[in-house]
XYZ file of C-alpha atoms in Angstrom:
341
model
C -36.886 11.185 27.695
C -34.819 8.521 26.007
C -36.726 5.700 24.364
C -35.938 2.165 25.514
C -37.055 -1.081 23.857
C -36.794 -4.636 25.205
C -38.407 -7.887 24.165
C -39.055 -11.340 25.594
C -39.405 -14.399 23.372
C -42.205 -16.800 24.451
C -40.255 -19.994 23.836
C -40.388 -21.236 27.405
C -41.485 -20.428 30.929
C -39.823 -17.338 32.390
C -37.097 -18.009 34.927
C -35.416 -16.458 37.914
C -32.677 -15.447 35.486
C -35.151 -13.484 33.362
C -36.462 -11.713 36.453
C -33.181 -10.835 38.186
C -31.345 -10.202 34.929
C -33.899 -8.020 33.146
C -37.521 -7.813 34.274
C -36.840 -6.324 37.697
C -34.624 -3.668 36.104
C -37.395 -2.818 33.644
C -39.963 -2.431 36.418
C -37.838 -0.648 39.010
C -35.701 1.552 36.756
C -36.355 1.671 33.025
C -40.067 2.423 32.948
C -39.497 5.345 35.318
C -36.485 6.894 33.591
C -37.439 6.478 29.928
C -40.192 6.217 27.355
C -40.096 2.432 27.585
C -41.595 -0.245 25.337
C -41.683 -3.904 26.339
C -42.707 -6.489 23.786
C -43.584 -10.175 23.745
C -41.709 -11.034 20.551
C -43.873 -13.950 19.462
C -42.757 -13.872 15.816
C -39.279 -14.849 16.982
C -40.725 -17.993 18.547
C -41.577 -19.287 15.059
C -37.931 -19.697 14.002
C -37.843 -23.235 15.440
C -40.256 -26.160 15.566
C -43.132 -25.182 17.821
C -46.621 -26.062 18.941
C -48.961 -23.203 17.917
C -51.177 -23.612 20.973
C -48.128 -23.523 23.249
C -46.826 -20.330 21.642
C -50.186 -18.641 22.242
C -50.298 -19.893 25.829
C -46.747 -18.807 26.601
C -47.281 -15.418 24.947
C -50.176 -14.714 27.288
C -48.283 -16.061 30.288
C -45.244 -13.939 29.450
C -47.322 -10.770 29.193
C -49.081 -11.580 32.447
C -45.792 -12.194 34.251
C -44.346 -8.929 32.962
C -47.291 -7.145 34.541
C -46.914 -9.224 37.707
C -43.241 -8.240 37.893
C -44.239 -4.594 38.108
C -44.586 -3.181 34.608
C -47.221 -0.433 34.788
C -49.232 0.358 31.624
C -49.495 3.932 32.879
C -45.700 4.225 32.734
C -44.709 2.014 29.804
C -46.052 0.362 26.658
C -46.553 -3.403 26.829
C -47.680 -5.240 23.698
C -47.348 -8.349 21.549
C -45.092 -8.097 18.497
C -47.458 -9.762 16.007
C -50.205 -7.281 16.941
C -48.205 -4.476 15.303
C -47.747 -5.062 11.551
C -44.945 -2.526 11.288
C -42.439 -5.051 12.645
C -42.894 -7.373 9.675
C -43.185 -4.471 7.214
C -39.862 -3.008 8.269
C -38.120 -6.361 8.533
C -38.297 -6.943 4.780
C -36.847 -3.521 4.008
C -33.929 -4.239 6.325
C -33.398 -7.627 4.679
C -32.864 -5.626 1.482
C -30.059 -3.734 3.253
C -28.447 -6.620 5.154
C -26.047 -9.099 3.546
C -25.932 -12.871 3.566
C -22.481 -12.788 5.148
C -23.678 -10.678 8.066
C -26.477 -13.102 8.816
C -24.269 -16.179 8.648
C -21.792 -14.630 11.086
C -24.407 -14.375 13.835
C -23.210 -16.618 16.657
C -26.604 -18.089 17.564
C -27.309 -19.055 13.951
C -23.896 -20.667 13.543
C -24.255 -22.683 16.745
C -27.811 -23.894 16.110
C -27.167 -24.634 12.445
C -24.074 -26.668 13.354
C -26.043 -28.737 15.878
C -28.741 -29.457 13.310
C -26.205 -30.462 10.667
C -24.671 -32.921 13.124
C -28.125 -34.486 13.481
C -28.560 -34.617 9.721
C -31.143 -31.848 9.636
C -31.327 -28.185 8.748
C -32.688 -25.012 10.293
C -35.469 -22.741 9.110
C -34.620 -19.760 6.930
C -36.220 -17.534 9.580
C -33.470 -18.510 12.035
C -30.972 -16.986 9.620
C -32.949 -13.786 9.100
C -34.472 -13.213 12.538
C -31.693 -10.794 13.636
C -33.062 -8.478 10.938
C -36.528 -8.769 12.461
C -34.935 -7.956 15.812
C -33.400 -4.875 14.217
C -36.830 -3.901 12.904
C -38.281 -4.315 16.405
C -35.783 -1.756 17.665
C -35.597 0.703 14.787
C -39.356 1.017 14.266
C -39.655 3.009 17.478
C -36.736 5.396 17.224
C -35.143 3.518 20.101
C -32.186 5.158 21.840
C -31.186 2.343 24.212
C -31.554 -1.430 24.200
C -30.832 -3.106 27.562
C -29.280 -6.487 26.688
C -27.090 -9.200 28.061
C -23.739 -10.066 26.553
C -25.311 -12.811 24.415
C -27.455 -10.273 22.539
C -24.865 -7.529 22.069
C -23.978 -8.790 18.580
C -27.580 -8.301 17.461
C -27.624 -4.698 18.634
C -24.382 -4.078 16.730
C -26.063 -5.472 13.607
C -29.009 -3.146 14.231
C -26.653 -0.178 14.416
C -24.909 -1.229 11.200
C -28.206 -1.589 9.326
C -29.485 1.766 10.581
C -26.299 3.558 9.558
C -26.236 1.864 6.148
C -29.878 2.671 5.467
C -29.395 6.296 6.516
C -26.312 6.662 4.308
C -27.957 5.152 1.238
C -31.478 6.494 1.469
C -31.376 9.502 3.765
C -31.681 10.045 7.487
C -34.486 7.740 8.629
C -33.540 5.821 11.767
C -32.194 6.659 15.186
C -29.011 4.640 15.704
C -29.493 2.844 19.043
C -26.897 1.687 21.512
C -26.759 -1.357 23.746
C -26.753 -0.790 27.493
C -25.657 -3.230 30.173
C -27.289 -2.246 33.460
C -24.828 -2.617 36.319
C -27.540 -3.717 38.741
C -28.696 -6.637 36.618
C -27.646 -10.131 37.644
C -26.430 -12.924 35.395
C -28.010 -16.060 36.804
C -26.486 -19.382 35.830
C -27.983 -22.870 35.731
C -27.899 -24.412 39.191
C -26.729 -27.759 37.785
C -24.389 -26.316 35.144
C -23.037 -23.028 36.521
C -21.035 -22.348 33.372
C -24.298 -22.011 31.398
C -26.975 -19.344 31.614
C -30.288 -20.242 33.232
C -32.269 -20.323 29.980
C -36.036 -20.501 29.601
C -36.057 -22.532 26.384
C -35.445 -25.788 28.218
C -38.712 -27.495 29.058
C -37.623 -28.694 32.475
C -34.592 -29.248 34.585
C -33.460 -29.217 38.199
C -31.051 -26.371 37.443
C -33.735 -23.913 36.362
C -35.933 -21.964 38.772
C -39.113 -20.837 37.045
C -41.025 -17.787 38.219
C -44.106 -19.893 38.879
C -42.354 -22.724 40.727
C -43.946 -23.519 44.078
C -41.830 -22.529 47.131
C -40.999 -26.140 47.996
C -39.882 -26.777 44.419
C -37.640 -23.696 44.574
C -36.107 -24.864 47.836
C -35.450 -28.346 46.473
C -33.741 -27.009 43.336
C -31.524 -24.601 45.235
C -30.590 -27.137 47.904
C -29.505 -29.536 45.146
C -27.425 -26.918 43.331
C -23.973 -27.977 42.169
C -21.149 -26.581 44.288
C -17.386 -26.984 43.979
C -14.607 -29.038 45.465
C -13.463 -27.910 48.863
C -15.536 -26.587 51.734
C -14.609 -22.925 51.955
C -17.330 -20.484 50.883
C -15.561 -17.809 48.851
C -16.597 -15.744 45.854
C -14.426 -16.861 42.941
C -16.353 -16.920 39.656
C -13.616 -18.567 37.518
C -12.421 -21.024 40.126
C -15.610 -21.755 42.117
C -18.502 -21.169 39.662
C -21.102 -23.155 41.616
C -20.624 -21.268 44.875
C -20.228 -17.981 43.008
C -23.588 -18.514 41.315
C -25.318 -19.070 44.670
C -23.652 -16.000 46.156
C -24.656 -13.883 43.159
C -28.268 -15.063 43.374
C -28.372 -14.370 47.117
C -26.825 -10.938 46.593
C -29.292 -10.083 43.833
C -32.242 -11.135 45.992
C -31.118 -9.341 49.141
C -29.261 -6.322 47.780
C -25.974 -7.592 49.145
C -22.509 -8.042 47.697
C -21.420 -11.556 46.660
C -17.839 -11.068 47.795
C -18.950 -9.845 51.211
C -21.505 -12.622 51.555
C -18.801 -15.171 50.786
C -17.164 -14.355 54.088
C -20.353 -14.883 56.095
C -20.918 -18.593 55.549
C -18.983 -21.534 56.917
C -20.802 -24.254 54.955
C -22.439 -24.809 51.601
C -25.584 -26.027 53.326
C -26.162 -22.763 55.164
C -25.528 -20.770 51.983
C -27.987 -22.887 50.033
C -30.656 -22.607 52.711
C -30.456 -18.813 52.872
C -30.336 -18.528 49.082
C -33.407 -20.727 48.725
C -35.399 -18.644 51.206
C -34.265 -15.403 49.565
C -35.465 -16.656 46.162
C -38.806 -17.765 47.602
C -39.345 -14.307 49.118
C -38.400 -12.503 45.906
C -40.835 -14.602 43.884
C -43.690 -14.445 46.399
C -45.178 -11.056 45.355
C -44.722 -11.837 41.653
C -46.607 -15.107 42.012
C -49.361 -13.485 44.072
C -49.876 -10.732 41.494
C -49.794 -13.282 38.670
C -52.595 -15.197 40.341
C -54.686 -12.012 40.568
C -54.088 -11.173 36.912
C -54.998 -14.682 35.765
C -58.350 -14.182 37.461
C -58.898 -11.030 35.371
C -58.008 -11.934 31.759
C -60.079 -9.041 30.412
C -57.702 -6.592 32.090
C -54.638 -8.259 30.547
C -56.262 -8.277 27.115
C -57.074 -4.599 27.496
C -53.483 -3.770 28.388
C -52.205 -5.616 25.315
C -54.797 -4.033 23.027
C -54.038 -0.515 24.212
C -50.312 -1.228 24.156
C -50.494 -2.355 20.539
C -52.439 0.782 19.606
C -49.800 2.996 21.237
C -46.945 1.044 19.675
C -48.565 1.179 16.233
C -48.978 4.939 16.462
C -45.270 5.284 17.277
C -43.968 2.845 14.671
C -46.121 3.638 11.644
C -44.628 7.080 10.847
C -41.106 5.671 11.081
C -41.851 2.686 8.862
C -43.825 4.768 6.352
C -40.839 7.101 6.158
C -38.539 4.139 5.477
C -40.859 2.930 2.691
C -40.702 6.328 1.018
C -36.945 6.635 1.481
C -36.128 3.271 -0.086
C -38.164 4.065 -3.191
C -41.572 2.447 -2.749
C -44.606 4.151 -4.262
C -46.962 5.367 -1.547
C -50.484 3.934 -1.641
C -53.003 5.953 -3.630
C -55.546 7.543 -1.326
C -59.150 6.736 -2.096
C -61.172 9.753 -3.226
C -63.710 10.972 -0.730
C -66.973 9.186 -1.362
C -69.920 11.274 -2.388
C -67.848 14.404 -1.998
C -70.235 16.337 -4.191
C -73.279 15.406 -2.162
């Protein structure tokens, strides 16, 4: 089986976009077709100002929601990044292979650094280097495929470059992964700003549907979604982004086709109503399972503990091999105590 790796950063509450765009694919497809690892990448949450207690709380919530969305520990490996030391161990080696220019060309770094400079501030060094940690996340497991959205494709390309460079300089060590873009995944946009992705890093907002939003809250957000000028309901992503977003969400929730659905409705109100109810129904089983899991924290802790043990067993040989290849002296084994007794 191919090995697949995906991660979720606990920088905010998970959204409908996270579920329709990735999590559902992981649960319904990836964990059945591949040797799949899913990771709460909590170290990545430290690249910006953060509240330590909130990071811990969101890390647990993220893991619990991944289980609620259908990830099965019997089929996949679910763990927290900081519980497996090999991620940080390998990251430094890859920093010794990466270049400053490569890091500064990363789009997310350039955008965030520019915003901070405009405010008279600066960003943390870890924001510059975190794509290398992301590469370590992937390469430590001999990953074949990385399911990503378009916004993360550049990071997978960097991972490939670092793997190839390391292999050429120090000998064959890493599997060179490739990015995959699942056709069934949906790209969900902000309901109030349909040109922007529905991101989880924002603390609140009427354009973001969170996985744990109450049904009435979901309905209110969808009913207040931005539409476009005119009254005709047609699927036209460039020209009618608001309506197109609603049609894409409805199609993703019901298994329909957005273009076909565009010909069904005569008013925005009817489209919004059906979309709202479809979202409520999609989230209902996830929320119910989340409630059950929250009542059994020992089970969730056990899943994460066993997942980290499995992940560590997979990553350690790869990372140890990289340490040897790059020229580091292996640790001296302690002599057996009382061997003569």
